[in-house]
mmCIF file of C-alpha atoms in Angstrom:
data_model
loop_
_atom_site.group_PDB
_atom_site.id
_atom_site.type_symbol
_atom_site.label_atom_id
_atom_site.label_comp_id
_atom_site.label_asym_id
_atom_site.label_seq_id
_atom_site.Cartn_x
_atom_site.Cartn_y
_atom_site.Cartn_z
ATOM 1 C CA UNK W 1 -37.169 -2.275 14.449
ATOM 2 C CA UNK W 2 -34.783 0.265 12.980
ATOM 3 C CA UNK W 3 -34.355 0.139 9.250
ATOM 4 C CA UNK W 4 -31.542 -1.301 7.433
ATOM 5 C CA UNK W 5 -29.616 0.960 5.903
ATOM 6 C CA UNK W 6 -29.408 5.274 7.057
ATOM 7 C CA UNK W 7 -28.686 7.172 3.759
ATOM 8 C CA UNK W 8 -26.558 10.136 5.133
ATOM 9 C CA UNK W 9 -26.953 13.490 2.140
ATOM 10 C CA UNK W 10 -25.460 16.666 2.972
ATOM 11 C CA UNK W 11 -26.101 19.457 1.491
ATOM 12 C CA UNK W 12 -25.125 22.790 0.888
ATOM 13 C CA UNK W 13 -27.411 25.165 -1.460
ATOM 14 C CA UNK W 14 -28.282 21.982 -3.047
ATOM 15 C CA UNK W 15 -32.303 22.205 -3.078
ATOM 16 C CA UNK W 16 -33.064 21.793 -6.467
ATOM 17 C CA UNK W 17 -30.689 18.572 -6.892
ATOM 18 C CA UNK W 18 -32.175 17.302 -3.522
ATOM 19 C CA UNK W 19 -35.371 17.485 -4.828
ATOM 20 C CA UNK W 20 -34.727 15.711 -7.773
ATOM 21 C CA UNK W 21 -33.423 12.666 -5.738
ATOM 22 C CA UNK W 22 -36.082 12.603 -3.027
ATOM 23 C CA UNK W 23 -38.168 12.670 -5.980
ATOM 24 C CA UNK W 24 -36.917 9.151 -7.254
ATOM 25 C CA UNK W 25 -36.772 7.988 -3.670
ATOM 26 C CA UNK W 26 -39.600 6.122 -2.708
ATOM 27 C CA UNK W 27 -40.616 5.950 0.728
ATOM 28 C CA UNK W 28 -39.465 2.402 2.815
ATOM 29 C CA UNK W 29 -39.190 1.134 5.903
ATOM 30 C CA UNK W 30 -35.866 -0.754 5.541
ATOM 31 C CA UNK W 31 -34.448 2.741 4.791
ATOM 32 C CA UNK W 32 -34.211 6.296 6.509
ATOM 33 C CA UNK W 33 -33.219 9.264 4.737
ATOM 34 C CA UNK W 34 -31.247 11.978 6.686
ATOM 35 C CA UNK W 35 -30.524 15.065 4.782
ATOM 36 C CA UNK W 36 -27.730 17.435 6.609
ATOM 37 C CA UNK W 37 -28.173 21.436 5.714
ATOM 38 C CA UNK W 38 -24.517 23.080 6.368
ATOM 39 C CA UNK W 39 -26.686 26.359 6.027
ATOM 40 C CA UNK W 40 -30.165 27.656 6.023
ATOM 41 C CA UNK W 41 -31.283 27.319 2.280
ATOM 42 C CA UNK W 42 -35.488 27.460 2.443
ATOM 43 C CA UNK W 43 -34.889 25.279 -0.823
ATOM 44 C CA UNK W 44 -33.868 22.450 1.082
ATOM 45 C CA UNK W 45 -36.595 22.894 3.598
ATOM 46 C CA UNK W 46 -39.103 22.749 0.577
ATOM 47 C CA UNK W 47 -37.670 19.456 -0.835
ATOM 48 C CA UNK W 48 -37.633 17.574 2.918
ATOM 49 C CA UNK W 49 -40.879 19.293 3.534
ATOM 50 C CA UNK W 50 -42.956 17.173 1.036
ATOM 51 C CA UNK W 51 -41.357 13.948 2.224
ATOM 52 C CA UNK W 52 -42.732 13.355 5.930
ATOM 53 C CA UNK W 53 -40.257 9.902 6.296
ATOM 54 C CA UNK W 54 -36.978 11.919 5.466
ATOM 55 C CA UNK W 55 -35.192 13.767 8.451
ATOM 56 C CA UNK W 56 -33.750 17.227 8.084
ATOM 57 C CA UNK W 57 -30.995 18.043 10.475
ATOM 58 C CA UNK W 58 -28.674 20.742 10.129
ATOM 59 C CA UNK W 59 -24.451 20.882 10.938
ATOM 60 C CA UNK W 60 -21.519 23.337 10.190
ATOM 61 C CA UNK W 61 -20.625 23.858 6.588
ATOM 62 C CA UNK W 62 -18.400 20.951 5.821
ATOM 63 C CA UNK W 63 -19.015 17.542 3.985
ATOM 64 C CA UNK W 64 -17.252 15.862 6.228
ATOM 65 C CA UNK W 65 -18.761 17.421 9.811
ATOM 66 C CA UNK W 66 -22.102 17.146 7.856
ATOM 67 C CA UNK W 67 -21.399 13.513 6.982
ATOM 68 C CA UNK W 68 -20.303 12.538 10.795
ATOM 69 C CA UNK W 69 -23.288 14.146 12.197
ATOM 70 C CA UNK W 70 -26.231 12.317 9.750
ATOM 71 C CA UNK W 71 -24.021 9.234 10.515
ATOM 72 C CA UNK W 72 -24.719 9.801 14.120
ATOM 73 C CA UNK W 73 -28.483 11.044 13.397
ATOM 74 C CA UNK W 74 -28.915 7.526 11.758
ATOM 75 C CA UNK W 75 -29.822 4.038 13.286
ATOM 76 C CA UNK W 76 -29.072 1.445 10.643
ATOM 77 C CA UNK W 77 -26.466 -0.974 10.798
ATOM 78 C CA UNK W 78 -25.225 0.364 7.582
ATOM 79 C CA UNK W 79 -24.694 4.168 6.881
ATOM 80 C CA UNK W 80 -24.710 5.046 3.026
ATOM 81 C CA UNK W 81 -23.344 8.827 2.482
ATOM 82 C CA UNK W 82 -25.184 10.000 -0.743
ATOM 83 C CA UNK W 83 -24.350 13.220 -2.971
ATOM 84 C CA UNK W 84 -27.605 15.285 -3.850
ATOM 85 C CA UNK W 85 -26.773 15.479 -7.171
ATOM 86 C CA UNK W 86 -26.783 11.686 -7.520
ATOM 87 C CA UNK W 87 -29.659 8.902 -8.781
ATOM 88 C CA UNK W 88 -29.610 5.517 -7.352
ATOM 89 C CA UNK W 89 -29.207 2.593 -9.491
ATOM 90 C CA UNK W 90 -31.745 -0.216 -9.657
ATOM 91 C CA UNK W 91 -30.702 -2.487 -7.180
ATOM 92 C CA UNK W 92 -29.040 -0.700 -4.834
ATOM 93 C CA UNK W 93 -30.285 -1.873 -1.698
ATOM 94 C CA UNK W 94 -29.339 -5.199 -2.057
ATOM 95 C CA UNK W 95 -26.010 -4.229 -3.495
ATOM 96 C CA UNK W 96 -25.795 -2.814 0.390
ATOM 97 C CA UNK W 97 -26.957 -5.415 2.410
ATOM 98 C CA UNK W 98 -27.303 -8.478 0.511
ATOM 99 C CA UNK W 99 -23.566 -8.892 0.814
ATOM 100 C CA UNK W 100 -20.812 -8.831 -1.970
ATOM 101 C CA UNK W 101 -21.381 -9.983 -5.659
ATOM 102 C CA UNK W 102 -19.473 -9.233 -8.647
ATOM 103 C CA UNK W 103 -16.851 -12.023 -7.051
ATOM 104 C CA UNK W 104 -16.336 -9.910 -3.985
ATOM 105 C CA UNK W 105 -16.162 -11.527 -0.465
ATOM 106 C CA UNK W 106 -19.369 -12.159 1.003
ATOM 107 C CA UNK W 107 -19.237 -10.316 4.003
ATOM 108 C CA UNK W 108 -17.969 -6.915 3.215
ATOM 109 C CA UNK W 109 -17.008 -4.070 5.933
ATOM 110 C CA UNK W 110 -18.332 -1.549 2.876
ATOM 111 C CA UNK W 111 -18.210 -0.509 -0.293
ATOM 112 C CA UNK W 112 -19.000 2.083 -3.298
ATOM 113 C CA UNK W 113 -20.611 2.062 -7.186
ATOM 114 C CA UNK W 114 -19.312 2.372 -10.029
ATOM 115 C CA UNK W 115 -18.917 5.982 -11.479
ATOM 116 C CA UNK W 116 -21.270 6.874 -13.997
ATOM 117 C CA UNK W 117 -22.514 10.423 -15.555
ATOM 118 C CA UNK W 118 -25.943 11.683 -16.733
ATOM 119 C CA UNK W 119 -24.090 12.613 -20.194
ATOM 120 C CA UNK W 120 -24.200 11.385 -23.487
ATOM 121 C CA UNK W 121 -21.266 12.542 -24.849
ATOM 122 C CA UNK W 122 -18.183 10.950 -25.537
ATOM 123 C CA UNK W 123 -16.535 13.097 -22.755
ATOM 124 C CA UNK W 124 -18.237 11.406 -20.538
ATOM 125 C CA UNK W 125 -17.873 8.212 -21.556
ATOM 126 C CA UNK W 126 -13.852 8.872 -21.485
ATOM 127 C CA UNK W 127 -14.058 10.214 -18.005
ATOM 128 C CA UNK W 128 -16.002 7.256 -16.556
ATOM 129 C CA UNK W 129 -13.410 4.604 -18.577
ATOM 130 C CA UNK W 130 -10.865 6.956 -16.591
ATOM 131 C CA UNK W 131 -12.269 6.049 -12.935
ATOM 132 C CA UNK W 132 -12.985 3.127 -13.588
ATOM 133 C CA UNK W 133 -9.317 2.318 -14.381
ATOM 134 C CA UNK W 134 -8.408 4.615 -11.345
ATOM 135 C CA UNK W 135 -10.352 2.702 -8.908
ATOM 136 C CA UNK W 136 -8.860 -0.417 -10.537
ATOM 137 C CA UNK W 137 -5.523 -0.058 -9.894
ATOM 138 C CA UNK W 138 -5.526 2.307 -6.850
ATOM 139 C CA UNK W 139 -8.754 1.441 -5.010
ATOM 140 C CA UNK W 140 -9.452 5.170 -4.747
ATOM 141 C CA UNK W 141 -13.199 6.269 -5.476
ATOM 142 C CA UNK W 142 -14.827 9.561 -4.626
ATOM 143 C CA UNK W 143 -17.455 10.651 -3.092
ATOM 144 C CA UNK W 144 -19.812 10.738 -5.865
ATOM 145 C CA UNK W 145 -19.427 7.087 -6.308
ATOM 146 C CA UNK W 146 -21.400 6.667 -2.788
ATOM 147 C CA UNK W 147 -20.032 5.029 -0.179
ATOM 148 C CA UNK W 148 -21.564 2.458 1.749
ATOM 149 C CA UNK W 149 -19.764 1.186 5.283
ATOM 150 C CA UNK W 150 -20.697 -1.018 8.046
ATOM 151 C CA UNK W 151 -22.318 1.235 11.422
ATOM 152 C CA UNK W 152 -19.107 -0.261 13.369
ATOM 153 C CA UNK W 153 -16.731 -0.204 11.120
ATOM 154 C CA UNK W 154 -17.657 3.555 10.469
ATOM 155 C CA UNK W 155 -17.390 3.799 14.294
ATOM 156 C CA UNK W 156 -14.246 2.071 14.785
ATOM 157 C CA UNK W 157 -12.406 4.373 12.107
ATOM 158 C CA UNK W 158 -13.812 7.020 13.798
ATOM 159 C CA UNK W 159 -15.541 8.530 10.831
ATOM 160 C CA UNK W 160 -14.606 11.115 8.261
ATOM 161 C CA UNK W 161 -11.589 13.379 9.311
ATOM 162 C CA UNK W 162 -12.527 17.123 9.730
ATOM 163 C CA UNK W 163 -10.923 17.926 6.641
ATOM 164 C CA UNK W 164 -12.007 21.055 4.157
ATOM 165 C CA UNK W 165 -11.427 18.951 1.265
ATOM 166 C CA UNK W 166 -10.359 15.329 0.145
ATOM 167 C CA UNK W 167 -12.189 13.534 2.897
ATOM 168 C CA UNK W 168 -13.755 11.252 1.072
ATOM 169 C CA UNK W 169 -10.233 9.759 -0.797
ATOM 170 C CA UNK W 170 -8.840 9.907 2.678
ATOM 171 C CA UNK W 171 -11.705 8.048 4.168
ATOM 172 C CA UNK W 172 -11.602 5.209 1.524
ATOM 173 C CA UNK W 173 -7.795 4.492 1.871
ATOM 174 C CA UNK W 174 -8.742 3.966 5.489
ATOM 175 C CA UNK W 175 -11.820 1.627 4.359
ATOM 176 C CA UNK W 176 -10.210 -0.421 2.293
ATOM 177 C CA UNK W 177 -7.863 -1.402 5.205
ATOM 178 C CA UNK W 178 -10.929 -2.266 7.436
ATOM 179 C CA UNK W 179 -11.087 -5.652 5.238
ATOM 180 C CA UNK W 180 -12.895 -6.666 2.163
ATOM 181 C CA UNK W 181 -14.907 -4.050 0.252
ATOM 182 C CA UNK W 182 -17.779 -4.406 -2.424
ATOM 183 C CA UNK W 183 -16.900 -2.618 -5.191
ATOM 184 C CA UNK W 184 -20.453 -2.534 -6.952
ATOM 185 C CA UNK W 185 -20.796 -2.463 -10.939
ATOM 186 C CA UNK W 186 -24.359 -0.965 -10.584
ATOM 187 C CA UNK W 187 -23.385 2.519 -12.054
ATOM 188 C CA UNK W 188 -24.081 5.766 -9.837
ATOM 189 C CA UNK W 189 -25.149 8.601 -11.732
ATOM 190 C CA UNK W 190 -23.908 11.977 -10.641
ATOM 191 C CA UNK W 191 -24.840 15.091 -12.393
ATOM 192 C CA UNK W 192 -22.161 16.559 -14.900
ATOM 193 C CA UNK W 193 -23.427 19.767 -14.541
ATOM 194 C CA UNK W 194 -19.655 20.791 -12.649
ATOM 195 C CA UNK W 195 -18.072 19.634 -15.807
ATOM 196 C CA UNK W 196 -20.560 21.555 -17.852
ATOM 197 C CA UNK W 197 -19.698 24.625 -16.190
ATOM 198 C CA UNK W 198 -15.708 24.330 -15.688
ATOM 199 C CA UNK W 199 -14.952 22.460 -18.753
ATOM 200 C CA UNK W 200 -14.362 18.373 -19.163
ATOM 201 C CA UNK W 201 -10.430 19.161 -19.232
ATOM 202 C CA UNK W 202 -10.331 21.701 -17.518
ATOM 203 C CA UNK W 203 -11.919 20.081 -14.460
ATOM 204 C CA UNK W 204 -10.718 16.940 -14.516
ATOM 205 C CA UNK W 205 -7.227 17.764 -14.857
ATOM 206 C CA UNK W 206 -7.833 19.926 -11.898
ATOM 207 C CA UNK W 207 -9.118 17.187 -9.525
ATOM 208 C CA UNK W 208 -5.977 14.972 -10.965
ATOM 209 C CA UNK W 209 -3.883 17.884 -9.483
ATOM 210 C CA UNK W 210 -5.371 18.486 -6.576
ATOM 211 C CA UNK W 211 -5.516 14.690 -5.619
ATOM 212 C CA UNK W 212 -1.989 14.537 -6.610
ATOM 213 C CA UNK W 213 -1.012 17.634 -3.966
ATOM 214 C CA UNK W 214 -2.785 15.643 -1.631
ATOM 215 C CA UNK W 215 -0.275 12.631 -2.036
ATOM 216 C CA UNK W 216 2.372 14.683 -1.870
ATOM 217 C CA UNK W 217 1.427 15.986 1.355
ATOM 218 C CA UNK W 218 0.195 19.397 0.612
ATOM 219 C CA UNK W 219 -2.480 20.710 3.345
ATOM 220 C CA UNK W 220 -6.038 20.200 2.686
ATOM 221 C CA UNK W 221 -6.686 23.545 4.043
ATOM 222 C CA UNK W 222 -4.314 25.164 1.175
ATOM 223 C CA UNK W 223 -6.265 22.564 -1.329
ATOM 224 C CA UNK W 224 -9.370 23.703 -0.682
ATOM 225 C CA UNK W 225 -8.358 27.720 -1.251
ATOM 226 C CA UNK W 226 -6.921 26.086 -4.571
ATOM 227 C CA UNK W 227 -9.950 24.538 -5.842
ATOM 228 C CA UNK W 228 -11.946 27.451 -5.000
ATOM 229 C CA UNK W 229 -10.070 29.587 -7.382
#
């Protein structure tokens, strides 16, 4: 009987933040874990080595070639695409499959959680108040709010586009087209450790600008040279 729900991670010289996860990951049979390596890191290897149920396969660099291929790799009806330097909510799993709560419809083509940072300060606390309004009035989560779609659904929008950066706003303005979506209030906890390093503003005014290029129809291929700078 294959499980319910495939959680999809990809990775890229993400070992010690995989760990961490697969750490607070127990082991079931409703779920299978399939981590995607864009490279060779031996870190990786170590953290999928100590868990015999989770399945290391490895892709292109490329979150969203990475993201198509675990989706592919998987067998559950539902396909969950996880960042590595998330932690899963209590409750999660039945946020997935038990159908939508929170007053949303009951049979949802997918979904996503609600933002949330391992932080304590008041930066923090702004920036997830600012999503949170975001995904309010546009719809328009991230990537690091974990998205959750229906195996057919996924299929029938023919996955993530092969695009060096934004895929994940461009796949959820094609999601929430697909019909009703679950938009979860179990918070997922991402790792601030980016804002740490570039600065709260700094960052976050970046993304803002970058998203904003996007809408005005800059390439994604001359995004992602801009956010690497």
């Amino acid at each position: 009987m294959p499980p319910a729900v495939s959680i999809v991670i990809p990775v890229l010289h993400d070992g010690p933040a995989l760990r961490q996860l697969l750490d607070a990951l127990p082991a079931d049979p409703d779920c299978e874990v399939i981590v995607v390596d864009g490279g060779s890191d031996p870190a990786v290897d170590a953290a999928c080595a100590i868990r015999p149920d989770v399945r290391l396969i490895r892709a292109p660099a490329g979150r969203a070639g990475q993201m198509n291929a675990g989706a592919a790799a998987g067998t559950g009806p539902w396909l969950f695409f996880l960042h590595a330097d998330s932690l899963l909510p209590q409750g999660w799993f039945t946020a997935i499959t038990g159908g939508g709560t929170d007053g949303d419809a009951a049979s949802p083509v997918g979904g996503w959680f609600r933002f949330a940072l391992d932080d304590r300060s008041w930066q923090a606390r702004v920036l997830e108040r600012l999503v949170a309004w975001r995904v309010a009035a546009f719809s328009l989560p991230y990537g690091d709010q974990g998205f959750f779609v229906r195996r057919e659904v996924f299929a029938a929008m023919g996955g993530f586009r092969d695009m060096p950066l934004m895929e994940d706003v461009e796949f959820a303005r094609r999601l929430v087209r697909q019909g009703p979506v679950h938009r979860s209030s179990l918070p997922l906890v991402t790792s601030a450790r980016r804002w740490h390093r570039d600065g709260w503003f700094r960052r976050s005014a970046r993304n803002a600008v970058l998203v904003g290029l996007y809408f005005l129809g800059v390439d994604p291929v001359r995004l992602a040279r801009l956010y690497r700078t």
